[in-house]
Amino acid sequence: MEPGVSPISASLRSALVPASRRTTLALTPTGSSSRVNRPRLPCSIAVLHLQAAVDGIQDFHVGGWSRPRRGPGISPCGWTRGLRGFILDVTPSTHAPRRRRRLHAALEAGGGQPRILVVNGSARRYGNTFKLAYVAAEAARREGALVELIHLYDYPIVPCQACYSDDLLECHFPKKCPLYTDAFKAIAEKILESDGLIIATPVYWFMASGQVKNLVDRMTSMENMIYHTGRSLLEGKVAGAIAAGEEAGGAMALAWLALTLNMMGLHIPAWGLAYYHGRGDALDDRQALLDAYNVGRSVARATRGLGGGEWYVKPGEDVLSEIVEAARREAERQRRLQEARRPWLRK
């Protein structure tokens, strides 16, 4: 084990590396017989790492909302017991569409569990961006949310063709978008089904990754439905964002994501943004882990209080006339008051 690295972090790190073609995650339990004094993470983070590894994570796949599978040789949490530890089978389920239909029926019947989509926007499926996204996903799951984590680079998204700039009404989801048949269609369906969206991105030259930029650009067609139906398809959803990078630019990437998502109609809750700035392993940075955990927790909690509803005034609705006139009158009154106090003031 590396000096200065907590055993729990090392165990979870080993769990993030694929062991074979059939995607499995291998975890070797950490023994307590070591006599070498090594710094350990605080109890809260240790519990977070250990619980995420042993209590069972979501059965992540691209087919729908999933739960840990059960079966011969598989523990209730989805971990197969082995000679040297645990192996978690995360092979894509063939029953995802059926499971999704059952889930939606349960939600309509009053189940009420929020659904959150977590997007790893990094080409590295095992890097710091994924690790922080994983922590956020686990935090949301512990708040009672149904969580799906996807790797964005599994979805080749064609860049936006800027139909909006030629004709405002040509940007329409999904009828008029000429690119709707590419991989964005699958992600768009997941976003529409979600109550919350968490996007995690690496920092590429003070900005999000190109694939994240393509995703957000293509989401314009969903937001632009304001001019067709009077409402953005993203309105009322809750969003969080995470950035990870070795050099400067994390705050800039987060600022761009937060501003854009909010302008599309999504809520950004308190503690809904987090970033990791460093060259090392994010699993060894307590503050970065807590920040990422708070993103998942805040988004999950906010979906219950903020999700849904209409927030944006419809373009044809006249709510401004009286306010504008009142604002003009008040501004003129304030100008005269100020001039009376300062006669030398000029317009």
mmCIF file of N, CA and C in Angstrom, residues 9 14 17 33 43 58 75-76 93 122 157 165 177 183 187 189 211 224 241 246 260 269 276 283 287 305 312 315-316:
data_model
loop_
_atom_site.group_PDB
_atom_site.id
_atom_site.type_symbol
_atom_site.label_atom_id
_atom_site.label_comp_id
_atom_site.label_asym_id
_atom_site.label_seq_id
_atom_site.Cartn_x
_atom_site.Cartn_y
_atom_site.Cartn_z
ATOM 1 N N SER A 9 -9.404 4.085 1.431
ATOM 2 C CA SER A 9 -9.283 4.716 0.121
ATOM 3 C C SER A 9 -8.624 3.765 -0.868
ATOM 4 N N SER A 14 -9.031 0.308 -5.597
ATOM 5 C CA SER A 14 -8.900 -0.954 -6.307
ATOM 6 C C SER A 14 -10.224 -1.414 -6.871
ATOM 7 N N VAL A 17 -11.130 -0.298 -10.665
ATOM 8 C CA VAL A 17 -10.396 -0.768 -11.832
ATOM 9 C C VAL A 17 -11.059 -2.020 -12.380
ATOM 10 N N SER A 33 -4.377 -5.982 10.763
ATOM 11 C CA SER A 33 -3.176 -6.461 11.428
ATOM 12 C C SER A 33 -1.940 -5.622 11.129
ATOM 13 N N CYS A 43 -13.619 9.622 10.568
ATOM 14 C CA CYS A 43 -14.595 8.540 10.664
ATOM 15 C C CYS A 43 -15.716 8.690 9.649
ATOM 16 N N GLN A 58 -25.378 1.172 -6.776
ATOM 17 C CA GLN A 58 -26.379 0.897 -7.795
ATOM 18 C C GLN A 58 -25.755 0.026 -8.870
ATOM 19 N N SER A 75 -24.891 -11.731 -3.006
ATOM 20 C CA SER A 75 -25.451 -11.250 -1.753
ATOM 21 C C SER A 75 -26.565 -10.262 -2.038
ATOM 22 N N PRO A 76 -27.445 -9.991 -1.054
ATOM 23 C CA PRO A 76 -28.548 -9.058 -1.294
ATOM 24 C C PRO A 76 -28.100 -7.701 -1.797
ATOM 25 N N SER A 93 -28.055 -5.098 -17.331
ATOM 26 C CA SER A 93 -29.224 -5.947 -17.179
ATOM 27 C C SER A 93 -30.048 -5.961 -18.452
ATOM 28 N N SER A 122 -16.095 12.649 -18.123
ATOM 29 C CA SER A 122 -14.678 12.445 -18.400
ATOM 30 C C SER A 122 -14.474 11.220 -19.280
ATOM 31 N N ILE A 157 -22.052 12.109 -29.126
ATOM 32 C CA ILE A 157 -23.020 13.170 -29.391
ATOM 33 C C ILE A 157 -22.474 14.101 -30.473
ATOM 34 N N SER A 165 -29.968 29.830 -34.419
ATOM 35 C CA SER A 165 -29.486 31.116 -34.930
ATOM 36 C C SER A 165 -30.133 31.489 -36.256
ATOM 37 N N CYS A 177 -35.270 18.815 -34.657
ATOM 38 C CA CYS A 177 -33.815 18.716 -34.512
ATOM 39 C C CYS A 177 -33.290 17.680 -35.496
ATOM 40 N N ALA A 183 -26.805 9.711 -30.413
ATOM 41 C CA ALA A 183 -26.807 9.215 -29.034
ATOM 42 C C ALA A 183 -27.451 10.178 -28.055
ATOM 43 N N ILE A 187 -29.793 9.974 -23.981
ATOM 44 C CA ILE A 187 -29.548 10.795 -22.799
ATOM 45 C C ILE A 187 -30.720 11.733 -22.546
ATOM 46 N N GLU A 189 -33.823 11.252 -23.121
ATOM 47 C CA GLU A 189 -34.901 10.491 -22.484
ATOM 48 C C GLU A 189 -34.624 10.309 -21.001
ATOM 49 N N GLN A 211 -17.154 16.901 -24.611
ATOM 50 C CA GLN A 211 -18.366 16.087 -24.652
ATOM 51 C C GLN A 211 -19.450 16.675 -23.760
ATOM 52 N N ASN A 224 -35.527 25.370 -25.465
ATOM 53 C CA ASN A 224 -36.173 26.255 -26.433
ATOM 54 C C ASN A 224 -37.647 25.934 -26.654
ATOM 55 N N ALA A 241 -23.374 20.280 -9.993
ATOM 56 C CA ALA A 241 -22.220 20.188 -10.886
ATOM 57 C C ALA A 241 -20.958 19.946 -10.074
ATOM 58 N N GLU A 246 -6.337 19.288 -12.445
ATOM 59 C CA GLU A 246 -5.037 19.446 -11.806
ATOM 60 C C GLU A 246 -4.642 20.913 -11.682
ATOM 61 N N THR A 260 -25.462 28.204 -17.067
ATOM 62 C CA THR A 260 -26.183 27.667 -18.219
ATOM 63 C C THR A 260 -27.368 26.815 -17.790
ATOM 64 N N PRO A 269 -29.324 24.059 -6.027
ATOM 65 C CA PRO A 269 -29.549 24.200 -4.586
ATOM 66 C C PRO A 269 -28.292 24.636 -3.849
ATOM 67 N N TYR A 276 -12.607 19.713 -7.303
ATOM 68 C CA TYR A 276 -11.355 19.207 -6.755
ATOM 69 C C TYR A 276 -10.221 19.795 -7.578
ATOM 70 N N LEU A 283 -9.829 10.760 -3.803
ATOM 71 C CA LEU A 283 -10.302 9.963 -2.673
ATOM 72 C C LEU A 283 -9.502 10.230 -1.407
ATOM 73 N N GLN A 287 -12.002 17.240 2.016
ATOM 74 C CA GLN A 287 -12.917 18.326 1.695
ATOM 75 C C GLN A 287 -13.594 18.108 0.349
ATOM 76 N N GLY A 305 -38.586 19.473 -2.655
ATOM 77 C CA GLY A 305 -39.187 20.768 -2.360
ATOM 78 C C GLY A 305 -39.315 21.692 -3.549
ATOM 79 N N TYR A 312 -41.255 29.783 -15.093
ATOM 80 C CA TYR A 312 -40.932 30.787 -16.116
ATOM 81 C C TYR A 312 -42.220 31.386 -16.668
ATOM 82 N N PRO A 315 -43.939 33.439 -22.726
ATOM 83 C CA PRO A 315 -43.595 34.606 -23.551
ATOM 84 C C PRO A 315 -44.774 35.513 -23.877
ATOM 85 N N GLY A 316 -45.957 34.973 -24.077
ATOM 86 C CA GLY A 316 -47.090 35.797 -24.461
ATOM 87 C C GLY A 316 -47.867 36.392 -23.309
#
